[in-house]
Every structure is written in structure tokens, then in C-alpha cells.
Coordinates of C-alpha atoms and ligand atoms in Angstrom, one line a residue:
X1 CA 99.2 77.3 108.9
X2 CA 102.5 76.0 109.0
X3 CA 104.9 78.0 111.1
X4 CA 108.5 79.0 110.3
X5 CA 111.1 79.7 112.9
X6 CA 112.0 83.5 112.9
X7 CA 115.2 83.8 114.5
X8 CA 115.1 85.2 118.0
X9 CA 116.3 88.7 118.5
X10 CA 115.9 91.5 120.8
X11 CA 115.1 93.9 118.2
X12 CA 111.9 93.8 116.4
X13 CA 111.6 97.7 116.8
X14 CA 110.5 98.1 113.1
X15 CA 108.0 95.3 113.6
X16 CA 106.6 96.6 116.8
X17 CA 106.3 100.0 115.4
X18 CA 104.3 98.6 112.6
X19 CA 102.2 96.6 114.6
X20 CA 101.2 99.5 116.8
X21 CA 99.9 101.0 113.3
X22 CA 97.9 97.6 112.7
X23 CA 96.3 98.2 116.3
X24 CA 95.6 102.0 115.6
X25 CA 93.9 101.2 112.1
X26 CA 92.2 98.0 113.0
X27 CA 88.8 99.6 114.5
X28 CA 88.3 101.7 111.4
X29 CA 85.3 100.5 109.2
X30 CA 86.9 100.5 105.9
X31 CA 85.1 99.5 102.8
X32 CA 85.5 100.1 99.0
X33 CA 84.3 103.8 99.5
X34 CA 83.5 105.9 102.5
X35 CA 84.8 107.6 105.7
X36 CA 86.7 104.5 107.2
X37 CA 88.7 104.2 104.0
X38 CA 89.2 107.7 103.8
X39 CA 90.5 108.0 107.4
X40 CA 92.7 105.0 106.7
X41 CA 94.5 106.8 103.8
X42 CA 94.7 109.8 105.6
X43 CA 96.7 108.1 108.6
X44 CA 99.0 106.4 106.2
X45 CA 99.4 110.0 104.8
X46 CA 100.6 111.0 108.1
X47 CA 103.6 108.5 107.9
X48 CA 104.5 109.1 104.1
X49 CA 103.7 111.9 101.8
X50 CA 100.9 110.2 100.0
X51 CA 98.9 112.0 97.2
X52 CA 95.1 111.4 98.1
X53 CA 92.8 111.0 95.2
X54 CA 89.0 111.2 95.2
X55 CA 87.2 109.7 92.1
X56 CA 83.8 110.9 92.1
X57 CA 80.8 108.2 92.0
X58 CA 79.6 107.4 88.5
X59 CA 83.2 107.8 86.8
X60 CA 83.6 105.3 84.2
X61 CA 86.7 103.0 84.9
X62 CA 87.8 100.6 82.2
X63 CA 84.7 98.2 82.2
X64 CA 83.4 99.5 85.5
X65 CA 81.8 102.3 87.2
X66 CA 82.8 104.1 90.7
X67 CA 79.8 103.2 93.0
X68 CA 78.0 105.3 95.3
X69 CA 79.7 106.0 98.6
X70 CA 78.7 104.0 101.6
X71 CA 78.7 105.6 105.1
X72 CA 77.6 103.6 108.1
X73 CA 76.9 105.3 111.3
X74 CA 75.5 102.4 113.5
X75 CA 73.6 99.1 113.4
X76 CA 72.3 96.7 115.8
X77 CA 69.9 93.8 116.4
X78 CA 67.7 94.4 119.6
X79 CA 65.1 92.4 121.7
X80 CA 61.8 94.0 121.5
X81 CA 62.5 95.4 125.1
X82 CA 65.4 97.2 123.6
X83 CA 68.2 95.2 124.9
X84 CA 70.9 95.1 122.2
X85 CA 72.2 91.7 121.3
X86 CA 74.3 92.5 118.2
X87 CA 76.2 95.8 117.8
X88 CA 78.4 97.5 115.0
X89 CA 79.8 99.5 117.6
X90 CA 81.5 96.5 119.3
X91 CA 82.7 94.8 116.2
X92 CA 82.4 96.3 112.5
X93 CA 82.3 92.9 111.0
X94 CA 78.8 92.7 112.4
X95 CA 77.2 94.6 109.4
X96 CA 77.7 93.3 105.9
X97 CA 79.6 95.9 103.9
X98 CA 77.5 98.4 101.7
X99 CA 74.3 97.4 103.7
X100 CA 71.3 99.6 102.9
X101 CA 69.4 101.3 105.8
X102 CA 66.7 99.5 107.5
X103 CA 64.5 100.0 110.6
X104 CA 62.0 97.2 111.1
X105 CA 60.8 94.5 113.4
X106 CA 61.1 91.2 111.8
X107 CA 60.3 87.6 112.7
X108 CA 63.3 85.6 113.4
X109 CA 62.6 83.6 110.2
X110 CA 62.6 86.7 108.2
X111 CA 65.8 87.9 110.0
X112 CA 67.4 84.6 109.2
X113 CA 67.4 85.5 105.6
X114 CA 69.8 88.3 106.2
X115 CA 72.2 86.6 108.7
X116 CA 75.5 85.2 108.1
X117 CA 77.1 82.7 110.5
X118 CA 80.0 80.1 110.4
X119 CA 78.6 76.8 111.6
X120 CA 82.0 75.3 111.4
X121 CA 83.5 78.0 113.5
X122 CA 80.6 78.7 115.9
X123 CA 82.6 81.3 118.0
X124 CA 83.6 83.7 115.2
X125 CA 82.1 86.4 113.2
X126 CA 82.3 86.2 109.6
X127 CA 83.1 89.1 107.1
X128 CA 80.9 89.7 104.3
X129 CA 80.1 92.4 101.8
X130 CA 77.4 93.2 99.4
X131 CA 78.6 96.0 97.4
X132 CA 76.1 95.6 94.6
X133 CA 73.3 93.6 96.5
X134 CA 71.2 96.7 97.3
X135 CA 70.2 95.0 100.6
X136 CA 71.7 94.6 104.0
X137 CA 72.5 92.0 106.5
X138 CA 74.4 91.1 109.6
X139 CA 77.1 88.8 110.5
X140 CA 77.4 87.0 113.9
X141 CA 78.8 84.0 115.6
X142 CA 76.7 80.8 115.1
X143 CA 76.6 80.2 118.9
X144 CA 75.0 83.7 119.3
X145 CA 72.4 83.2 116.5
X146 CA 71.7 79.7 118.1
X147 CA 70.9 81.3 121.3
X148 CA 68.6 83.9 119.8
X149 CA 65.2 82.2 120.1
X150 CA 62.8 85.1 120.4
X151 CA 60.0 85.0 117.9
X152 CA 60.9 88.7 116.7
X153 CA 63.7 91.2 116.8
X154 CA 64.1 94.9 115.8
X155 CA 66.9 95.5 113.4
X156 CA 68.4 98.9 112.5
X157 CA 71.1 99.7 110.1
X158 CA 71.8 103.8 110.1
X159 CA 73.8 104.0 106.7
X160 CA 73.7 106.0 103.5
X161 CA 74.5 104.9 100.0
X162 CA 74.8 108.3 97.9
X163 CA 77.1 110.0 95.4
X164 CA 80.3 110.7 96.8
X165 CA 83.7 109.4 95.9
X166 CA 86.2 106.5 96.0
X167 CA 89.4 107.4 98.0
X168 CA 93.0 106.2 97.3
X169 CA 96.4 107.0 98.0
X170 CA 99.6 106.8 96.0
X171 CA 103.1 108.1 96.1
X172 CA 106.0 108.0 93.6
X173 CA 109.5 108.2 94.9
X174 CA 111.6 109.1 91.8
X175 CA 114.9 107.4 91.2
X176 CA 117.7 108.0 88.8
X177 CA 115.7 106.0 86.3
X178 CA 112.2 106.3 85.4
X179 CA 111.8 102.6 85.5
X180 CA 109.6 101.8 88.2
X181 CA 108.9 99.3 91.1
X182 CA 105.2 99.1 92.0
X183 CA 104.1 98.1 95.7
X184 CA 100.4 97.7 96.1
X185 CA 98.2 97.2 99.1
X186 CA 94.5 96.8 99.2
X187 CA 92.8 99.0 102.0
X188 CA 89.0 98.0 102.0
X189 CA 88.6 95.4 104.7
X190 CA 87.1 96.6 108.0
X191 CA 88.5 95.0 111.3
X192 CA 90.7 92.6 109.7
X193 CA 94.5 92.7 110.4
X194 CA 96.4 90.0 108.5
X195 CA 94.3 90.6 105.4
X196 CA 94.8 94.2 104.5
X197 CA 96.3 95.7 107.5
X198 CA 99.7 93.9 107.5
X199 CA 100.1 94.8 103.7
X200 CA 99.5 98.3 104.5
X201 CA 102.0 98.8 107.1
X202 CA 104.6 96.9 105.5
X203 CA 104.2 98.9 102.2
X204 CA 104.3 102.1 104.4
X205 CA 107.7 101.0 105.8
X206 CA 109.0 100.0 102.4
X207 CA 108.1 103.5 101.4
X208 CA 109.9 105.3 104.2
X209 CA 112.9 103.2 103.4
X210 CA 113.2 104.3 99.7
X211 CA 112.3 107.8 100.7
X212 CA 115.3 108.0 103.1
X213 CA 117.9 107.3 100.4
X214 CA 118.8 107.8 97.0
X215 CA 117.7 105.0 94.6
X216 CA 118.5 103.9 91.0
X217 CA 114.8 102.7 90.5
X218 CA 111.8 104.8 90.9
X219 CA 109.1 103.5 93.3
X220 CA 105.5 103.7 93.2
X221 CA 103.4 102.8 96.2
X222 CA 99.4 102.3 95.5
X223 CA 97.0 102.2 98.5
X224 CA 93.6 101.3 97.1
X225 CA 90.4 99.5 97.7
X226 CA 90.5 96.0 96.1
X227 CA 89.3 95.6 92.5
X228 CA 87.4 98.7 91.8
X229 CA 90.2 100.8 93.4
X230 CA 93.0 99.0 91.4
X231 CA 90.9 99.4 88.3
X232 CA 90.3 103.0 89.1
X233 CA 94.2 103.5 89.6
X234 CA 94.9 101.8 86.4
X235 CA 92.3 103.7 84.4
X236 CA 93.7 107.0 85.7
X237 CA 97.5 105.9 85.1
X238 CA 97.5 104.2 81.8
X239 CA 99.7 106.5 80.1
X240 CA 102.7 105.7 82.3
X241 CA 101.9 101.9 83.2
X242 CA 104.9 100.9 80.6
X243 CA 107.4 102.4 83.4
X244 CA 106.5 99.5 85.7
X245 CA 109.2 97.0 85.4
X246 CA 108.6 95.1 88.6
X247 CA 105.7 94.9 90.9
X248 CA 104.5 93.3 94.1
X249 CA 101.2 93.1 95.6
X250 CA 101.4 92.6 99.4
X251 CA 98.8 90.7 101.3
X252 CA 98.7 88.5 104.6
X253 CA 102.4 89.3 105.5
X254 CA 101.9 89.6 109.3
X255 CA 101.3 86.0 110.2
X256 CA 104.1 83.7 111.2
X257 CA 103.3 81.4 108.3
X258 CA 105.6 80.1 105.5
X259 CA 106.2 82.6 102.7
X260 CA 104.3 82.1 99.6
X261 CA 104.7 83.9 96.3
X262 CA 102.5 83.9 93.4
X263 CA 104.3 84.4 90.1
X264 CA 103.3 87.2 87.7
X265 CA 101.3 86.0 84.5
X266 CA 104.5 85.9 82.5
X267 CA 105.9 83.7 85.1
X268 CA 109.7 84.4 84.8
X269 CA 110.1 88.1 85.0
X270 CA 112.9 89.7 87.0
X271 CA 110.5 90.1 90.2
X272 CA 109.7 86.6 90.0
X273 CA 113.2 85.4 90.0
X274 CA 114.1 87.9 92.5
X275 CA 111.9 87.1 95.2
X276 CA 113.0 83.4 95.0
X277 CA 116.7 84.5 95.0
X278 CA 116.5 86.6 98.2
X279 CA 114.6 83.8 100.0
X280 CA 117.1 81.2 98.8
X281 CA 120.2 83.4 99.8
X282 CA 118.6 84.0 103.3
X283 CA 117.9 80.1 103.8
X284 CA 114.2 81.0 104.0
X285 CA 111.7 78.5 102.6
X286 CA 109.2 80.0 100.1
X287 CA 106.4 78.0 98.3
X288 CA 106.1 79.6 94.7
X289 CA 102.8 79.0 92.7
X290 CA 102.0 79.9 89.4
X291 CA 99.7 82.8 88.5
X292 CA 96.0 82.3 88.7
X293 CA 93.4 85.0 88.2
X294 CA 92.0 84.9 91.6
X295 CA 93.1 86.3 95.1
X296 CA 94.3 89.9 95.0
X297 CA 94.7 92.6 92.3
X298 CA 97.6 91.1 90.6
X299 CA 94.7 89.9 88.5
X300 CA 94.1 93.4 87.4
X301 CA 97.8 94.3 86.7
X302 CA 98.0 90.9 85.0
X303 CA 95.0 91.2 82.8
X304 CA 96.0 90.6 79.2
X305 CA 95.5 94.3 78.2
X306 CA 98.2 95.3 80.7
X307 CA 100.1 92.0 81.3
X308 CA 102.5 93.8 83.8
X309 CA 105.2 92.0 85.7
X310 CA 103.4 91.9 89.0
X311 CA 103.4 89.1 91.6
X312 CA 101.7 88.6 94.9
X313 CA 104.0 88.3 98.0
X314 CA 102.2 86.6 101.0
X315 CA 102.8 84.5 104.2
X316 CA 99.9 82.4 104.5
X317 CA 97.8 82.8 101.5
X318 CA 94.4 84.0 101.7
X319 CA 91.6 81.4 102.5
X320 CA 94.6 79.1 103.9
X321 CA 94.5 80.0 107.6
X322 CA 91.4 79.4 109.8
X323 CA 91.1 83.1 110.8
X324 CA 90.7 84.3 107.4
X325 CA 88.0 86.6 106.8
X326 CA 86.7 86.2 110.4
X327 CA 86.7 88.1 113.7
X328 CA 89.8 86.1 114.5
X329 CA 91.9 87.9 111.9
X330 CA 92.6 90.4 114.7
X331 CA 96.0 92.2 115.7
X332 CA 96.9 89.2 117.9
X333 CA 97.1 87.0 114.7
X334 CA 99.5 89.4 113.4
X335 CA 103.1 89.2 114.9
X336 CA 105.7 92.1 115.1
X337 CA 108.5 89.4 114.2
X338 CA 106.6 88.2 111.3
X339 CA 105.8 91.8 110.1
X340 CA 109.5 92.9 110.2
X341 CA 111.0 89.6 108.5
X342 CA 108.6 90.3 105.8
X343 CA 109.8 94.0 105.8
X344 CA 113.4 92.6 105.6
X345 CA 113.0 90.2 102.8
X346 CA 111.0 92.8 100.8
X347 CA 113.8 95.4 101.5
X348 CA 116.5 92.9 100.3
X349 CA 114.3 92.2 97.0
X350 CA 114.5 95.9 96.4
X351 CA 118.1 95.8 96.9
X352 CA 118.6 93.0 94.6
X353 CA 116.5 95.1 91.9
X354 CA 118.6 98.2 92.5
X355 CA 122.0 96.2 92.1
X356 CA 120.8 93.7 89.4
X357 CA 123.0 95.3 86.5
X358 CA 124.8 93.8 83.4
X359 CA 128.6 94.3 83.3
X360 CA 131.0 93.6 80.9
X361 CA 134.6 93.2 81.3
X362 CA 136.9 96.2 80.1
X363 CA 139.6 93.9 78.6
X364 CA 138.1 90.4 78.4
X365 CA 141.3 88.4 77.1
X366 CA 142.4 86.1 79.8
X367 CA 142.1 86.2 83.5
X368 CA 143.1 89.8 84.9
X369 CA 146.0 89.7 87.3
X370 CA 144.3 89.9 90.7
X371 CA 147.3 90.1 93.1
X372 CA 148.7 93.1 91.4
X373 CA 145.6 95.1 92.0
X374 CA 145.4 93.8 95.6
X375 CA 142.2 91.8 95.1
X376 CA 143.2 88.6 96.4
X377 CA 144.1 90.4 99.7
X378 CA 140.8 92.3 100.0
X379 CA 138.8 89.1 99.0
X380 CA 140.6 87.1 101.7
X381 CA 139.4 89.8 104.1
X382 CA 136.0 89.3 103.1
X383 CA 133.6 87.2 105.4
X384 CA 132.6 84.9 102.5
X385 CA 134.8 82.0 101.9
X386 CA 133.4 82.1 98.4
X387 CA 134.6 85.4 97.6
X388 CA 137.4 84.3 95.5
X389 CA 135.2 82.0 93.6
X390 CA 132.5 84.9 93.3
X391 CA 135.0 87.2 91.7
X392 CA 136.3 84.6 89.3
X393 CA 132.6 83.7 88.2
X394 CA 131.9 87.5 88.0
X395 CA 134.8 88.1 85.8
X396 CA 134.2 85.1 83.6
X397 CA 130.3 85.8 83.2
X398 CA 130.6 89.6 83.0
X399 CA 130.3 89.6 79.1
X400 CA 127.6 92.2 78.7
X401 CA 124.7 89.6 78.2
X402 CA 124.0 88.4 81.9
X403 CA 122.8 90.3 85.0
X404 CA 124.1 89.5 88.5
X405 CA 120.9 87.6 89.0
X406 CA 121.4 85.4 86.0
X407 CA 124.8 84.8 87.5
X408 CA 123.5 83.9 90.8
X409 CA 121.1 81.4 89.3
X410 CA 123.7 80.0 87.0
X411 CA 126.3 79.4 89.7
X412 CA 124.3 78.8 92.9
X413 CA 126.3 81.7 94.5
X414 CA 124.3 84.2 96.5
X415 CA 123.3 87.5 94.8
X416 CA 125.0 89.4 97.9
X417 CA 128.3 87.7 97.0
X418 CA 128.3 88.3 93.3
X419 CA 127.3 91.9 94.0
X420 CA 130.3 92.2 96.4
X421 CA 132.5 91.0 93.8
X422 CA 131.2 93.4 91.3
X423 CA 131.7 96.3 93.4
X424 CA 135.3 95.2 93.8
X425 CA 135.8 94.7 89.9
X426 CA 134.1 98.0 89.3
X427 CA 136.4 99.7 91.8
X428 CA 139.4 98.2 90.2
X429 CA 138.0 99.3 86.6
X430 CA 137.9 95.5 85.7
X431 CA 134.2 95.7 84.6
X432 CA 131.7 98.4 83.6
X433 CA 128.1 98.5 83.4
X434 CA 127.0 97.3 80.0
X435 CA 124.8 99.7 77.9
Ligands
ZN501 ZN1 90.1 89.7 101.8

């Protein structure tokens, strides 16, 4: 992981508060259904007014069916003298997700067929699931497995796979416009911090921010288990999907790595450009990648039947940091300052979307007399040396065809400068919002 320098500051209060929630949620055994997922959604709902939905097992959703619910109460591997070596209560990654119940004595050879390790990272416990496998399994460190040389062991998985429901949470924060910004976080990984909890807490903080103020756009926050949860959400919200004008899937936003952005399938939508612009304006590096149908639920939103303008915002991408999908993706990998910086960038993206309007000069003939309106004075009082240039560009490009983002890209000026110029010009009644 290549680390970026995050400016030193005394105040990572929001990052620290988010990090506390990462620690709080970390021990819950989440999966695509079940009590750990339900409790996670409930605890997010203590911070923001989520609507909690339960989709019954067996419900058809697009090409899928909501599966039976998985409940895990305990699981262990013990020596025949009763001494426990591997215990779900110590680390929930030890049990393969959706493991079916078992209570048996097996030879080491038989057990080996149900054991997953990482020989290249011998001290880490891997994360595995078997949603549709109708089997059971354990994950342990390779070093521990190598040390287990008894001829036989007793294995117990105390679990149930039975009709129940799939839980998800969503929240619509209405703005003046019905046009929506979608923020999505997956919630189905057990004790993994950067991959799932970082996105959950940053999305929660963004929701608190838009709840606390009036907005032009409407915001929809979606907390769902990956794939089947997103597919369930899409199936149940199909009638209003055309309101989604911008969307971001958040994932792995808590490590100190460089920002990465995966474009939407369309590749050149406003959200694709807004993320890049905000990072450019803040002098932050961001690696931009084209869409590919792998990774997170951007591939559901960007399936051809929906083709929504939804990208994926990350720091170090999934699969590209050594802790990914292992016991090392723990709360220490996630840093308060990295959470806060991710939050601030995303908040700035929202501010850009809020302000990205198309303006038209009231009287576009010639250059307006700025001195008479006191605008030269006000601009020289601005911090930005480029204020005057921004105002002149704005007054030139405000022909009713270009958004402020178009202007920023065209001129190389920052969105913030152009927006400040637009506010001055609007107050002076030199421009109006184009219809
Ligand atoms: Zn994952």
C-alpha cells in the first residue's frame, strides 16, 4: 500500500468518533443474513434514522432468490481430551460464513478438506464464505494448522440455516429537487474493518451531515449485504431508480493509502468528473480506473438494465493490500485521520454536486462594468489571487450551456473559485440559473 501524507492536525474528532464505531461494530458476526447483520443495521440506526427492511427468505429478487437465514451460535475445533484449539468466540473469521451444523470426530485428513489457511501469510486467519455450498468449514492460521498433528479432532458448528429474512437499511433525505445522490455501503463482512466497516461509518457520517442542513439534491443512503442485498434493494426500488443522478459505492476508505476511484460504466458522468475535480482542487492524488464488473455493488447499479451513474470510491482497492480478507484487516489498519480525510473529500464531492449549476448572463453583451458594482473591490478582498480571473471566466462562459464543473475543467481553475465568483455575480444580478 502506498501511503499518502495526511496533513497533521490536532483535530481528527470526526475521524476518532467514526473509528470508535468501527471498534464497536467489529466483533459482530455479519453475513448476508442473520443476527450479526441485523444488529449492525440496528446500531447504524441509532446514529441516523434508517428505515430497516426485512426481505423474507424465498423472495424472488431480479434473477435471484433471497436465501435462508444463517444463525451462528458457536463453533470450535478441540482435541479429543476436550481442549479447544480454534474457537469462533475468539475470532469469528474462524468459521466459514454460512457453515452448516456439524458435531463429529474426524481424522486430521478428513478435517483438512474443511480447513482454509494462507500458506503465504502463515500467521493470519483468512476470510471465507460458503453461502450456497451446503457445507461447513474453518479458517485458521497456517502456523496453527501446521502445529495440529493429532490423528483426530472433534469439530462442532452450532448453527442454523432456516427460513428467515435478509435485513437492510436505507434512508432518504429529501432535498428541494427529487434528483438523488446514492451512497452505498456493504455490511456483510464479519470482523473485517477496512473492508465494510470503514464504508459503513463514513456513509453514516455523510448522512448526518446532509440531515443537519437544507439540501438542493435528495440523498439516499443504502446499507445492504453485498450482491444479494444490493439486488434486493434494486428489485424493491425499481420504480424510482431514474431519480438517481449520482452515486458512489464506498469501500476500503479507512486505510492510509492513496485514493482510488473506479468510474461508472458510462465513464464520463458528473459524479465521475466531480470526484476527480475535488481531489485535484485539494491537491490530493487519486488513481482513476475504468469500470470493470468486479469488486463491489457498482456492478449491480452499472448492470446494462440499470446503467446508473455510480462509481466506486476507495483508498487502497480490495485485494491490493496484504491485510485484505484476513484477520489483519482489523481496527488498527483503519486510522481516524484516514477516515476523516475520506469523509472530507466525499463531503466536498457532495458540495460540488449541490453547487454545480448552469448559469446564464442576464445581459451577455460585452463585459459588465465590475467597478460600478464594487466587484473589483470584493474580489481583491478574496483570499484567491485568481478571483478576478475566475470572475471574468465565469462571466464569459455563463452562456446557459456550461455547468461550473465544465468551467473548472475548461479553465483549470478550482471549482471553489468559480463557485465563489458565481455567488458574487449572482448577488450582483449579472447571472441567473439557466432553465
Ligand atoms: Zn470483501
